[in-house]
Structures are given as structure tokens and as C-alpha cells.
PDB file of C-alpha atoms in Angstrom:
ATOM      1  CA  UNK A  58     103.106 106.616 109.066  1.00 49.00           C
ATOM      2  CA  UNK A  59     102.731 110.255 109.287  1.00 45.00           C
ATOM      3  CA  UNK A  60      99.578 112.449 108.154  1.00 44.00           C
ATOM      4  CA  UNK A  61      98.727 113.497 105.030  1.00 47.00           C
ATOM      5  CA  UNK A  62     101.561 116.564 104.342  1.00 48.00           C
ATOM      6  CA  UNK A  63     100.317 119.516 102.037  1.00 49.00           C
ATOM      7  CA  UNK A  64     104.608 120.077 101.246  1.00 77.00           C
ATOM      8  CA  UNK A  65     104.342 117.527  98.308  1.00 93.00           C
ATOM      9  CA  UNK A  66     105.337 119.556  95.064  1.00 96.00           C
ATOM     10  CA  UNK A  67     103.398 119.707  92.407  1.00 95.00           C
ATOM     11  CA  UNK A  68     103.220 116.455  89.600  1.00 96.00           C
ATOM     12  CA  UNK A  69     102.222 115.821  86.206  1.00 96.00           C
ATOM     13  CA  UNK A  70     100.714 112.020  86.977  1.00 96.00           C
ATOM     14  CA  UNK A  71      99.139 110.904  90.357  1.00 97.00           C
ATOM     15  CA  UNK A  72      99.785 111.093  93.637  1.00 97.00           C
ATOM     16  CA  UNK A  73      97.847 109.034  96.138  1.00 97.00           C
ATOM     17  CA  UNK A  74      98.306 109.190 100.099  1.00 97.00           C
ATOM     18  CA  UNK A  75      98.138 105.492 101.222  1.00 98.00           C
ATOM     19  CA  UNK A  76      98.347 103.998  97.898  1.00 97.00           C
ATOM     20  CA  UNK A  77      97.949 100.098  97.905  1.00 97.00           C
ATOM     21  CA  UNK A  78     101.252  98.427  96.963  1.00 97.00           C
ATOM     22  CA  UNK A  79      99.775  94.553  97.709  1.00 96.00           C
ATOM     23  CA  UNK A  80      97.561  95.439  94.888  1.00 96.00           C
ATOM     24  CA  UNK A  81     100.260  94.297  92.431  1.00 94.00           C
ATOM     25  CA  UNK A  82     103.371  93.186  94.520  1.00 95.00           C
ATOM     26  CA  UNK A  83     103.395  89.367  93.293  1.00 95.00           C
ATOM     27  CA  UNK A  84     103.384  88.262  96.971  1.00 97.00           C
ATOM     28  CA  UNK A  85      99.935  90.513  97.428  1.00 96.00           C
ATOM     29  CA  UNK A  86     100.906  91.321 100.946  1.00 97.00           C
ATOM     30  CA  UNK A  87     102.344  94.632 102.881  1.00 97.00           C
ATOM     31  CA  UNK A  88     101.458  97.809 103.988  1.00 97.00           C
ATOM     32  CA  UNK A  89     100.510 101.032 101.759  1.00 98.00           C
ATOM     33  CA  UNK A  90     103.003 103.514 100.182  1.00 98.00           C
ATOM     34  CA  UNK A  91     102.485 106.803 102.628  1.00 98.00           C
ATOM     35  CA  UNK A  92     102.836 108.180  99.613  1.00 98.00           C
ATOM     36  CA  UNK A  93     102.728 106.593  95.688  1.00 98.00           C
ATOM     37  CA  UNK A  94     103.442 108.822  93.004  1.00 98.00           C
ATOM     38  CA  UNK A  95     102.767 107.926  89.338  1.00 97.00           C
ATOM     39  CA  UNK A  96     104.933 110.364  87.188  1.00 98.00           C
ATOM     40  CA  UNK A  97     103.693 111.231  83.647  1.00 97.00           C
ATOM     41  CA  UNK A  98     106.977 111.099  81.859  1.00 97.00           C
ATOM     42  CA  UNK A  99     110.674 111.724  82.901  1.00 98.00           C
ATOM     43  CA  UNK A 100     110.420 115.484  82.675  1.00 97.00           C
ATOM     44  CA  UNK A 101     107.452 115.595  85.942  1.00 97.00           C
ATOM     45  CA  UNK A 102     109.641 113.184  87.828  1.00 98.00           C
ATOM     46  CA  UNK A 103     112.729 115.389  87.906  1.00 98.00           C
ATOM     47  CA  UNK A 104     110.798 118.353  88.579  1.00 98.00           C
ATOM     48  CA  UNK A 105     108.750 116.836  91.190  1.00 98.00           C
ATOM     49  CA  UNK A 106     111.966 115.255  92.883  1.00 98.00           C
ATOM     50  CA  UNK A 107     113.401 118.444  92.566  1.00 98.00           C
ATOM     51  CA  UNK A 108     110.833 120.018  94.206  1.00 97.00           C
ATOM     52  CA  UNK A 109     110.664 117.386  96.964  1.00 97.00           C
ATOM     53  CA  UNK A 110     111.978 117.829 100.814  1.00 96.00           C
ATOM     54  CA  UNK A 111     115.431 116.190 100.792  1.00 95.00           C
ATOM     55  CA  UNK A 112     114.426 114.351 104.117  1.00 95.00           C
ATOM     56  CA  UNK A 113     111.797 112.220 102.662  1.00 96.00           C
ATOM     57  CA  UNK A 114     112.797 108.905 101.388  1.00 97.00           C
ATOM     58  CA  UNK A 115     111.836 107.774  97.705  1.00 98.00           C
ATOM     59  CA  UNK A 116     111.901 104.373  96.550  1.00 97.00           C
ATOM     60  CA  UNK A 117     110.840 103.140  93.074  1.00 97.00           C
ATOM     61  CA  UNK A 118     109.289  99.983  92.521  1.00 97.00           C
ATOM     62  CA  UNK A 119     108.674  98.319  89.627  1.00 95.00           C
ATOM     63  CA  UNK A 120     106.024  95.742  89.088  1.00 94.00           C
ATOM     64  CA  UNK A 121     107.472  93.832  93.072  1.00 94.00           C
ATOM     65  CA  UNK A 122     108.547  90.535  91.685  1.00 92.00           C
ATOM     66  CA  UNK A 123     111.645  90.603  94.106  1.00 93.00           C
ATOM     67  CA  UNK A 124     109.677  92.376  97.072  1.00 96.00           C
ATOM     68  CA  UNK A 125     108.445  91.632 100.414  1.00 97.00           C
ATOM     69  CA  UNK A 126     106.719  94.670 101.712  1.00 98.00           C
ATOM     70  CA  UNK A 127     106.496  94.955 105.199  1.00 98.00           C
ATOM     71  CA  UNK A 128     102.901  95.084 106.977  1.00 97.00           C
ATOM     72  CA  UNK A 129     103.427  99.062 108.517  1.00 97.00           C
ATOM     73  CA  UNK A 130     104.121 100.234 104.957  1.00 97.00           C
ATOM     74  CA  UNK A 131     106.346 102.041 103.277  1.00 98.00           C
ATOM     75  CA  UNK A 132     107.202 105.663 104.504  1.00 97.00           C
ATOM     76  CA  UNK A 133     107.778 108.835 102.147  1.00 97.00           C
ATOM     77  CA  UNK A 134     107.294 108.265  98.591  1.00 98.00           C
ATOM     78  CA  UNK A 135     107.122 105.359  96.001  1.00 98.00           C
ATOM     79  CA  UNK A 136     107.965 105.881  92.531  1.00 98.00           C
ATOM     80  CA  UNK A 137     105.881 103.661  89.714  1.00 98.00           C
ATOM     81  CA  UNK A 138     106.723 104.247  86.147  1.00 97.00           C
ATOM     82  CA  UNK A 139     104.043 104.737  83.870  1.00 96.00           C
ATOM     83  CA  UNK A 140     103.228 102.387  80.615  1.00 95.00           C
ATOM     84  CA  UNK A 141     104.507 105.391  78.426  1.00 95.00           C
ATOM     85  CA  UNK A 142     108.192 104.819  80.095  1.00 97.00           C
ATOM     86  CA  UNK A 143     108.286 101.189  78.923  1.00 98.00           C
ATOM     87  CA  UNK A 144     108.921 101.641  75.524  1.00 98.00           C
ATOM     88  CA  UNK A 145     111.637  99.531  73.750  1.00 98.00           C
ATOM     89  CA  UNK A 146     113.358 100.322  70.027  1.00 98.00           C
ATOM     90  CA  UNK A 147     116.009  99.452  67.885  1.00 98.00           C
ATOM     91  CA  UNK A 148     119.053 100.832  67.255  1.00 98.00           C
ATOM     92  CA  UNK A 149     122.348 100.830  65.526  1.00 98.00           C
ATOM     93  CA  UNK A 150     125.131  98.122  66.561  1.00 97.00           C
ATOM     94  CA  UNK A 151     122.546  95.283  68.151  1.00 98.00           C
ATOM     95  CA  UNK A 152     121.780  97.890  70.411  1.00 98.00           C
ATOM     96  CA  UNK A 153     117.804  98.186  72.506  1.00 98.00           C
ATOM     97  CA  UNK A 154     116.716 100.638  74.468  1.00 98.00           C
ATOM     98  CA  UNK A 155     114.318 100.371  76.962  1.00 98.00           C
ATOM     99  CA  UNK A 156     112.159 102.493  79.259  1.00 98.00           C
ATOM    100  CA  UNK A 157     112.865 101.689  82.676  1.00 98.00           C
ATOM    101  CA  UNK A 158     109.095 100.172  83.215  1.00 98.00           C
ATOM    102  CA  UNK A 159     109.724  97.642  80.649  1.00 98.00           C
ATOM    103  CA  UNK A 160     109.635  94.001  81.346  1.00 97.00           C
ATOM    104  CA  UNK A 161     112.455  91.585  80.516  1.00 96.00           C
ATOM    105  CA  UNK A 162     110.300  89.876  78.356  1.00 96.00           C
ATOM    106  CA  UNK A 163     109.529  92.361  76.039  1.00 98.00           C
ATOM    107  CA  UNK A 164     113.094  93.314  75.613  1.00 98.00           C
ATOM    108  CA  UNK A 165     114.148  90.206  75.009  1.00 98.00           C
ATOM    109  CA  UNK A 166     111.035  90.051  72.201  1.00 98.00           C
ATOM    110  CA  UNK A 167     112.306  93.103  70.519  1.00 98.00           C
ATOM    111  CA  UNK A 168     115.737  91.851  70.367  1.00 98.00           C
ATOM    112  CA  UNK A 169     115.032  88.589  69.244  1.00 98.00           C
ATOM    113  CA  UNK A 170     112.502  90.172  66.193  1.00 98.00           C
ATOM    114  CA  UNK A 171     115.338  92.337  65.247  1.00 98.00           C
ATOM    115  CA  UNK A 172     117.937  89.299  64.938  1.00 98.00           C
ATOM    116  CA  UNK A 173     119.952  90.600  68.214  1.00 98.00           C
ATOM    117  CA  UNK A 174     121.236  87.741  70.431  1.00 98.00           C
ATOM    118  CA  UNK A 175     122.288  87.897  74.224  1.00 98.00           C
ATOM    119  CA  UNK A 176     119.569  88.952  75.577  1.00 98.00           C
ATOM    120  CA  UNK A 177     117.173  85.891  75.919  1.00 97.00           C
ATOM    121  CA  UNK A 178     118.044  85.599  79.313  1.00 97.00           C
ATOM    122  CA  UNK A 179     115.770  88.524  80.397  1.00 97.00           C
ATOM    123  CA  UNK A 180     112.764  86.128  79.676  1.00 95.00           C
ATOM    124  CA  UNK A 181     113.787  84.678  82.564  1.00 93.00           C
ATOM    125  CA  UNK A 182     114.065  87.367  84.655  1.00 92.00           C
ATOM    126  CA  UNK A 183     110.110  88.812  85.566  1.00 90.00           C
ATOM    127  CA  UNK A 184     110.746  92.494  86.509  1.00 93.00           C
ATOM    128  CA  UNK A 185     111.238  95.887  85.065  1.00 97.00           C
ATOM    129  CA  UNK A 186     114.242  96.546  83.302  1.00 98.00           C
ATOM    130  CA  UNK A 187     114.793  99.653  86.039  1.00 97.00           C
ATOM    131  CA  UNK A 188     114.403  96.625  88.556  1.00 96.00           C
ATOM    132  CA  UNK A 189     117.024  94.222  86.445  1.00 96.00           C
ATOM    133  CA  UNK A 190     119.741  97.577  86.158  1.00 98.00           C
ATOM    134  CA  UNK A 191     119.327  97.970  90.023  1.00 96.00           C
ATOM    135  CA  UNK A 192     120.131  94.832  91.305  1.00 94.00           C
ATOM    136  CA  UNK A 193     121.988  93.440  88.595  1.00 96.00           C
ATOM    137  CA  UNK A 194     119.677  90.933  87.536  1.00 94.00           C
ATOM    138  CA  UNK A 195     120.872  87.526  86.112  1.00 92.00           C
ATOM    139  CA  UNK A 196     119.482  84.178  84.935  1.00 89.00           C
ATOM    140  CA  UNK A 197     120.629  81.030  82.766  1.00 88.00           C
ATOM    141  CA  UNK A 198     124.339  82.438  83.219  1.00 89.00           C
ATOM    142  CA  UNK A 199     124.056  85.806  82.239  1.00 95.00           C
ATOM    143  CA  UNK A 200     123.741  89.394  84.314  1.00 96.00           C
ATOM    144  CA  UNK A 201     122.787  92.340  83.377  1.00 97.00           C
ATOM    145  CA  UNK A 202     125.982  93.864  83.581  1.00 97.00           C
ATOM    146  CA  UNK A 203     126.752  91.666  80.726  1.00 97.00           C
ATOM    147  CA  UNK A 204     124.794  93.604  78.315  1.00 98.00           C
ATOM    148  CA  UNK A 205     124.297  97.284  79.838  1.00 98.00           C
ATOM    149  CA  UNK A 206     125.868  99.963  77.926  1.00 98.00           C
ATOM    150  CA  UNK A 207     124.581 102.843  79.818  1.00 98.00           C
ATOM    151  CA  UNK A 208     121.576 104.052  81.521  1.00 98.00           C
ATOM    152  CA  UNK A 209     119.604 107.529  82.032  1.00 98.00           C
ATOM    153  CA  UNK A 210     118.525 107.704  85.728  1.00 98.00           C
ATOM    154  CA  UNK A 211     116.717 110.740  87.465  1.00 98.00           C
ATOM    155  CA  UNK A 212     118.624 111.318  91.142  1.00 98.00           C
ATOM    156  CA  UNK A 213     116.811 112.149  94.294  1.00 97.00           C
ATOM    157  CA  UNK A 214     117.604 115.805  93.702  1.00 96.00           C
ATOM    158  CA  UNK A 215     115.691 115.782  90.199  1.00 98.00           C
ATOM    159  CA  UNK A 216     118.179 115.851  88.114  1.00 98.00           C
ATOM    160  CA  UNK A 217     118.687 113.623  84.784  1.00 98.00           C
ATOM    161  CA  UNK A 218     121.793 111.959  83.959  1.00 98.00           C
ATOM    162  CA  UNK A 219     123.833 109.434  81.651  1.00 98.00           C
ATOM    163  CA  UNK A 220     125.467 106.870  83.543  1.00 98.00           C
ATOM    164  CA  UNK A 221     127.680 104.429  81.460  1.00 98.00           C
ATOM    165  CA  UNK A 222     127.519 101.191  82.500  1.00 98.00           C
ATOM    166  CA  UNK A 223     130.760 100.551  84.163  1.00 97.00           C
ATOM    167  CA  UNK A 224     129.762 103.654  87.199  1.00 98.00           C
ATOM    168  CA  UNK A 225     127.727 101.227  88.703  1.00 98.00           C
ATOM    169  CA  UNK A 226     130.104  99.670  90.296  1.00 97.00           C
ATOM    170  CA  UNK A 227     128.135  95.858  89.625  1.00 97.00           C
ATOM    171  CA  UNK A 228     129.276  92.489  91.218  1.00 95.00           C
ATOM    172  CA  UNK A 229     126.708  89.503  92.471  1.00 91.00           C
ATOM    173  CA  UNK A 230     123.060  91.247  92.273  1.00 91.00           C
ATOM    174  CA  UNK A 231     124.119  94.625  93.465  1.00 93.00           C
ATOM    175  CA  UNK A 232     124.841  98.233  91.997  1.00 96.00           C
ATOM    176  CA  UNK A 233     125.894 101.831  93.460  1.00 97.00           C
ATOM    177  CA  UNK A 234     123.087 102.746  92.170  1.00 97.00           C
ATOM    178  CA  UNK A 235     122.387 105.875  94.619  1.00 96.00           C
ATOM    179  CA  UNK A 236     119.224 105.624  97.033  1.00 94.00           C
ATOM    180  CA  UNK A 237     115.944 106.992  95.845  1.00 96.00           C
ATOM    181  CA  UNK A 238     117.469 107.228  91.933  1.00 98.00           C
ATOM    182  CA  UNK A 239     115.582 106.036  89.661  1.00 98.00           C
ATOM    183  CA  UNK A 240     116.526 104.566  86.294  1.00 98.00           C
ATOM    184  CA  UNK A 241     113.852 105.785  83.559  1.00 98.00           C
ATOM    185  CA  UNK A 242     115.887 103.959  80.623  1.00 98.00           C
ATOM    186  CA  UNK A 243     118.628 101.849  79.839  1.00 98.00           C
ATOM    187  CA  UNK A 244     120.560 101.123  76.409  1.00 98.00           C
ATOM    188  CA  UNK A 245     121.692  97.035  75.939  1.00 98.00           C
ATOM    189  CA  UNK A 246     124.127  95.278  72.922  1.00 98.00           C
ATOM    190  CA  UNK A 247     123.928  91.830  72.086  1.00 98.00           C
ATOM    191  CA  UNK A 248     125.912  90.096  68.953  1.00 98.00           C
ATOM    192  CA  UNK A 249     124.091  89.541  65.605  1.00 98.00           C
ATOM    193  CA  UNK A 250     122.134  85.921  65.696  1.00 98.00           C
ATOM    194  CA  UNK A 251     119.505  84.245  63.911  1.00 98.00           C
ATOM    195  CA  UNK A 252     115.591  85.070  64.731  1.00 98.00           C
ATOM    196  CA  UNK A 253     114.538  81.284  64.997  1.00 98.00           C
ATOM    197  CA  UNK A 254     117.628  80.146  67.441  1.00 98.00           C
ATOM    198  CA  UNK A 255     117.110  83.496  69.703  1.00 98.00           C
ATOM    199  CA  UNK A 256     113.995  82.344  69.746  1.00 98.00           C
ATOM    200  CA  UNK A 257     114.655  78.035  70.473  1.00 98.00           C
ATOM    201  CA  UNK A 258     115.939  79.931  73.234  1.00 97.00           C
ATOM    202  CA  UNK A 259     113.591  82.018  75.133  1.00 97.00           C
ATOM    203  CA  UNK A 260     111.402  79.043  74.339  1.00 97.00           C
ATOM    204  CA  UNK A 261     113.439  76.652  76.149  1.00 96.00           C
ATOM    205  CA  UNK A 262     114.251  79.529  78.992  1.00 95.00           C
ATOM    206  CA  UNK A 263     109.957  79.861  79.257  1.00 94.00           C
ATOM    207  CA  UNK A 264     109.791  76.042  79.391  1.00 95.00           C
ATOM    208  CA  UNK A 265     112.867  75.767  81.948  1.00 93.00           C
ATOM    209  CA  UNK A 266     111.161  77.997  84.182  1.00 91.00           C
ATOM    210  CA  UNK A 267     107.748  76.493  84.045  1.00 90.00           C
ATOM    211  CA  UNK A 268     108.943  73.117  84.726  1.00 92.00           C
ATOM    212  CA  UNK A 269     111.804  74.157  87.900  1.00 89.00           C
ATOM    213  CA  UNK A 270     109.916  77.204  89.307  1.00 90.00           C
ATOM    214  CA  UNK A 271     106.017  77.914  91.151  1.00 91.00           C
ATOM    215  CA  UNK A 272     105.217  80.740  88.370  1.00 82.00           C
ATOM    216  CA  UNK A 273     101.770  80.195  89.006  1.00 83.00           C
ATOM    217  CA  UNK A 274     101.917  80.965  92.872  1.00 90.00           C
ATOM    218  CA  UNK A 275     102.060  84.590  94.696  1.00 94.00           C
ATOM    219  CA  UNK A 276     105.621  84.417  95.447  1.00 94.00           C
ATOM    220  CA  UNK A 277     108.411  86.607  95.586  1.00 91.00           C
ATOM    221  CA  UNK A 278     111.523  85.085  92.788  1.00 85.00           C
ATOM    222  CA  UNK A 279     114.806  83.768  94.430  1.00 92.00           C
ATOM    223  CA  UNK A 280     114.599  84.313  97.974  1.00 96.00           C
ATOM    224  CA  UNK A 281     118.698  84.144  98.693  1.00 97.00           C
ATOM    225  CA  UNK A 282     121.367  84.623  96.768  1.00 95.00           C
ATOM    226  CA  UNK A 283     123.586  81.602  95.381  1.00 95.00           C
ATOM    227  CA  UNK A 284     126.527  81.903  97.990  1.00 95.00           C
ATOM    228  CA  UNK A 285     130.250  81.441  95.880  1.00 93.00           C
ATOM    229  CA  UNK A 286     130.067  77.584  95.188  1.00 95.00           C
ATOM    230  CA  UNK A 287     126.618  76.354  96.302  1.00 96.00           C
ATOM    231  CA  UNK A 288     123.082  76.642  95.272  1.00 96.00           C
ATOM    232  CA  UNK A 289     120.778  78.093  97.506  1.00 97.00           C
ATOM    233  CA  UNK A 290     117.884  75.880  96.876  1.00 97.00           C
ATOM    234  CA  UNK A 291     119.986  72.810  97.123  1.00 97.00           C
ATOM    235  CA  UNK A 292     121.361  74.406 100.897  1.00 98.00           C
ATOM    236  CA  UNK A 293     118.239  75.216 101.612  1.00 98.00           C
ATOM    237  CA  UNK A 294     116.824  71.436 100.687  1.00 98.00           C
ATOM    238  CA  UNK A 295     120.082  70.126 102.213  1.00 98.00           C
ATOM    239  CA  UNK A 296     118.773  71.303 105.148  1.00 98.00           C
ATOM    240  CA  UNK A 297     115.294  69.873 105.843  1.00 98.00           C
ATOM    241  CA  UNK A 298     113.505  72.894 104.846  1.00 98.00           C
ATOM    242  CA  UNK A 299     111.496  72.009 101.434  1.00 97.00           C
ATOM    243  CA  UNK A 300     107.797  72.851 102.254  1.00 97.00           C
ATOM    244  CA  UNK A 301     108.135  74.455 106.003  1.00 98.00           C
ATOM    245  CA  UNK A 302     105.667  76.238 106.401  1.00 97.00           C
ATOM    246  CA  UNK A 303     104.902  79.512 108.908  1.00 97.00           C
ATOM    247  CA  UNK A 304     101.464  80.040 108.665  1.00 96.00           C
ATOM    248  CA  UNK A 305      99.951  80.875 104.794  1.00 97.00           C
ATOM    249  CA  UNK A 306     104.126  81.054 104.561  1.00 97.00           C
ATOM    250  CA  UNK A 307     105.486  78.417 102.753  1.00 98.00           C
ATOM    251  CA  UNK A 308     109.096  77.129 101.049  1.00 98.00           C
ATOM    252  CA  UNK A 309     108.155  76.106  98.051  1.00 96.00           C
ATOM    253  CA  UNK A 310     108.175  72.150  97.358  1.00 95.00           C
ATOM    254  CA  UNK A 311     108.747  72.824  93.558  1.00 94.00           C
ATOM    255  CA  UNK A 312     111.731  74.722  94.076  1.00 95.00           C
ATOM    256  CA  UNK A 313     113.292  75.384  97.792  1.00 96.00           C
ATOM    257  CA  UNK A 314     114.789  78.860  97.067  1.00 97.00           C
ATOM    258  CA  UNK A 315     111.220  79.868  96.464  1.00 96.00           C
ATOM    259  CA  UNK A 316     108.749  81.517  99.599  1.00 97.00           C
ATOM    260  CA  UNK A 317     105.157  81.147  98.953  1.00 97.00           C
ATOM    261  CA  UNK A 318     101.789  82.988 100.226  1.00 97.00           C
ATOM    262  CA  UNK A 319      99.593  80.313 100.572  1.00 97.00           C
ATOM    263  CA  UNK A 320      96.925  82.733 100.783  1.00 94.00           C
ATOM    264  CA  UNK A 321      96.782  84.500 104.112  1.00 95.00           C
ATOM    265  CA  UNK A 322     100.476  85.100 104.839  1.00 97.00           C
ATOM    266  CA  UNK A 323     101.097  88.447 106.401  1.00 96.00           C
ATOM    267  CA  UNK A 324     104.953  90.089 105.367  1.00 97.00           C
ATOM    268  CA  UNK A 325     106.087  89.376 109.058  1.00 97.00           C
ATOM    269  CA  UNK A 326     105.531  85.493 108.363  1.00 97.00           C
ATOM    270  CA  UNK A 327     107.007  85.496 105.211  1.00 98.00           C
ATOM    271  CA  UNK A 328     109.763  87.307 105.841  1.00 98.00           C
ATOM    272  CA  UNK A 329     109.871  85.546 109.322  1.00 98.00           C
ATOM    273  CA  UNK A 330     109.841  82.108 107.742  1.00 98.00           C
ATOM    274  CA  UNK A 331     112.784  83.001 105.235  1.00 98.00           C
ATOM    275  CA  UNK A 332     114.451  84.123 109.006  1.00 98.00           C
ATOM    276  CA  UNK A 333     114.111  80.487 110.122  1.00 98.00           C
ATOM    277  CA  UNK A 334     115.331  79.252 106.475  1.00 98.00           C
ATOM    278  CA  UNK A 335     118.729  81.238 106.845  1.00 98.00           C
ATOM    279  CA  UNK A 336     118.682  80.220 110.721  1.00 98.00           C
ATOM    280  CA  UNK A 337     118.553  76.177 109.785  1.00 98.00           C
ATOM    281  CA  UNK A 338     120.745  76.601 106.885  1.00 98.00           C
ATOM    282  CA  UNK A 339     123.390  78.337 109.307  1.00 98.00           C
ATOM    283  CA  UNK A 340     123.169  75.694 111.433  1.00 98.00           C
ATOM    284  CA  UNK A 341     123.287  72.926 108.959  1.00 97.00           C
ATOM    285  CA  UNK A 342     125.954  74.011 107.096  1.00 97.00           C
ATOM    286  CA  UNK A 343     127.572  76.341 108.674  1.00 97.00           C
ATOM    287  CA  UNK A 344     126.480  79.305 105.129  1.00 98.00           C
ATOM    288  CA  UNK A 345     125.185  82.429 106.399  1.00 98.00           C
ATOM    289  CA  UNK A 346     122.419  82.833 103.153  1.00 98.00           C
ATOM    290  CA  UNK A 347     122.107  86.674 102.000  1.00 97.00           C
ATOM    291  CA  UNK A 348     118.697  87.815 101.171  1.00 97.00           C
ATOM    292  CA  UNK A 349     118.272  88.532  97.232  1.00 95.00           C
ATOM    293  CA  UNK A 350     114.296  89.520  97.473  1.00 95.00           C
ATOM    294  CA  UNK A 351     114.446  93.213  98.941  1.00 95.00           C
ATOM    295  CA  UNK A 352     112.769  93.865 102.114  1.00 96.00           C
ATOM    296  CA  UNK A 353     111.544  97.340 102.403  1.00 97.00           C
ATOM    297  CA  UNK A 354     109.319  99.495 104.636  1.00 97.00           C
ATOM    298  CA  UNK A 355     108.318  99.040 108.484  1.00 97.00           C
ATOM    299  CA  UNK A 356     106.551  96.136 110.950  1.00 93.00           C
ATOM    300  CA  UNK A 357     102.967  96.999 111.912  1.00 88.00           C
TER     301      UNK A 357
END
């Protein structure tokens, strides 16, 4: 990646030249951000994108529960929300909004304390809610585009809009979300319910995913995306591939649609391993598996 460039506007928040990114993406592997800008509040970020060369790439990351970063690193600049942008109130017609650093589970907390049902599937889901509006994020039968009523993004050219839900275009895990946007907030409606059976089920969501899924592990979430019909993990099991291992790479035994870092993976066997997955699936079965977990940045 290139040398430190003096061009960077200005920015209320922190800007760090080689800033570690496999010091919180749950796999803990990949190369550095060339660049890994902390914004202070919405108001910095639009001004510093504003302010920013067009030709340099941004990409915001949340907290990389759906990320394998590759070992060169990411080049240009990496957005993290701050804390302060993860707020989450309450407001008229079962309606939550959320900063777009907020976790699923904490949005589905506030919803569920304010007797607003439909949203305990986002305690399944364990990214940022700017993460969940990107890619559409779903669990236990439900997507986000089932509950989005409109989001405030900041574009790559700094400036802040109100997107209603239905502009994004959503099907299976994917949005038109434009490159290097970021969402800094999103607005959600669920349907009146009662506190104690919102809450019977996020319990039984927490205990679902404790039992089926290697929480406890540096992984990465669903690795591929459920083709129309089938179940990944069951194609993936189907076809011998429960526990291969490349390297500190490993399927998961607990649950086959999960990759693993054993401990001393690099990116390029992880993401090199999930390769060979889609490879003896293909060949199996004859299903060409997308990749859900985004790969981002450049080899060594």
C-alpha cells in the first residue's frame, strides 16, 4: 500500500495510517487499513468525505463479524463508527432508531423493553446495524428489509441523506447501497407485543445459536449463502467437507457453513479453504455456493 499521503482532509476523530483491523475483526486475521478513520459524529464524516480525493476508496466496517480481510490490507480509507453513533431510542408507532454502530442485540433489547415485537431476530444477527442495512441481514426467518423504514447514510461525496427503505433495492443479503456510503442510522417498526414473549424469544434465539453455532471460536458468521432450496451447511456436509481443514483453517464440525481460525490461519487459507469448500460442493452437487462473508482488501 502506498505511503503515508499529507492530502487527507482534516477530521474531528482519528485518523491512523496502518491502523490494525485484526485487532477486532472476529476472525483476528488480515492486513492493516492504509488508512482507518474514526469520525467523531456524522457532521466530521461528511465534511471529511467531502473533503476527500474522489479516487480513494472508503469502506466502512463495523465491528467484522462477516469479514475476511485479506493479508496485503485494505487500501484508501476505512470508516469505524464511534460508540456515540450507536445510540438506540424509542419512538412513536413501534418505531427504534438506531445509530449505525449499534449492535443487533441492543436493538432488539430496546424494542423488546418498550413492548415492540419483530425485531428479536437481530439477536441473532452479531453485527452493526449499518452492517445488517448493508447486506440485508436475516436470521430465524426474518431480513432486515422486513423491518427498515428508512435510513440516513453519508455518500462518498459527504453528503447526508434520507433514504426510505424501499431505494435499496433489497433481495437475498444484498442492497444498492452505493460504494463507500455509509449508513450512520436507521429507523425500524415492529407490531405491539408483550415484554415477557419478545423476550421467550430472544431467549430461545440466544439458546438456538449457542447450541447450532461455534460462538465461542474466531470465526467469520455464515460463510455462503443458502442457495434457493438448499441449506448451505447441509451442501456443504453433503459433501464430505465437515472439519477440512487448510492449515489453522478449519470448517467448523459444529456447524459446516461455519470457517474457523484455529489459531494461526492467515486470510489466504481461510479464504482459500472456503475456495476448496465451493470447489467440492460444485462438484458434488453440481451448486455453485455464493460467498455471504465479504472479502475485502488485497493478497500479500
Amino acid at each position: 500500500m502506498s505511503a503515508p499521503c499529507t492530502a487527507l482532509p482534516p477530521l474531528r476523530g482519528t485518523i491512523e495510517h496502518q491502523g490494525s483491523l485484526a485487532d477486532f475483526i472476529w476472525f483476528r486475521t488480515g492486513g492493516p487499513a492504509e488508512w482507518l478513520v474514526r469520525p467523531d459524529d456524522v457532521q466530521s464524516l461528511a465534511a471529511f468525505l467531502a473533503g476527500l480525493d474522489p479516487e480513494v476508496p472508503v469502506l466502512p466496517v463495523g465491528v467484522g463479524s462477516n469479514l475476511i480481510v485479506r493479508d496485503g490490507g485494505v487500501p484508501g480509507v476505512v470508516v469505524r463508527l464511534p460508540k456515540a453513533m450507536a445510540k438506540v431510542s424509542i419512538e412513536p408507532g413501534n418505531r427504534v432508531r438506531a445509530g449505525g454502530a449499534a449492535m443487533g442485540i441492543t436493538v432488539a433489547s430496546a424494542a423488546r423493553d418498550a413492548g415492540i415485537a419483530g425485531l428479536e431476530f437481530l439477536r441473532g444477527i452479531p453485527g452493526t446495524v449499518g452492517g445488517a442495512v448493508r447486506m440485508n441481514a436475516g436470521a430465524y426467518g426474518r431480513d432486515t428489509s422486513n423491518i427498515l423504514v428508512e435510513i440516513t447514510l453519508v455518500t462518498r461525496n459527504g453528503t447526508v441523506e434520507t433514504w426510505p427503505a424501499a431505494r435499496l433495492g433489497y433481495t437475498y443479503r444484498h442492497s444498492e447501497l452505493p460504494e463507500g456510503a455509509v449508513v450512520v442510522e436507521a429507523l425500524f417498526e415492529g407490531t405491539p407485543g408483550d415484554k415477557a414473549e419478545i423476550g421467550a424469544e430472544m431467549d430461545r434465539i440466544a439458546a438456538e445459536r449457542e447450541a447450532s453455532q461455534p460462538l465461542r471460536s474466531r470465526t467469520g458468521g455464515s460463510t455462503f449463502k443458502n442457495p434457493q432450496g438448499h441449506s448451505a451447511w447441509k451442501l456443504v456436509d453433503d459433501a464430505g467437507c465437515r472439519g477440512l481443514r487448510r492449515g489453522d483453517a478449519q470448517v467448523s464440525e459444529k456447524h459446516c457453513n461455519f470457517l474457523l481460525n484455529l489459531g494461526n490461519a492467515s486470510s489466504v487459507d481461510i479464504e482459500a479453504l472456503g475456495e476448496e469448500v465451493r470447489a467440492k460442493v460444485k462438484a458434488q452437487s453440481g451448486i455453485e455456493l455464493e460467498w455471504e462473508i465479504q472479502r475485502i482488501g488485497v493478497d500479500k
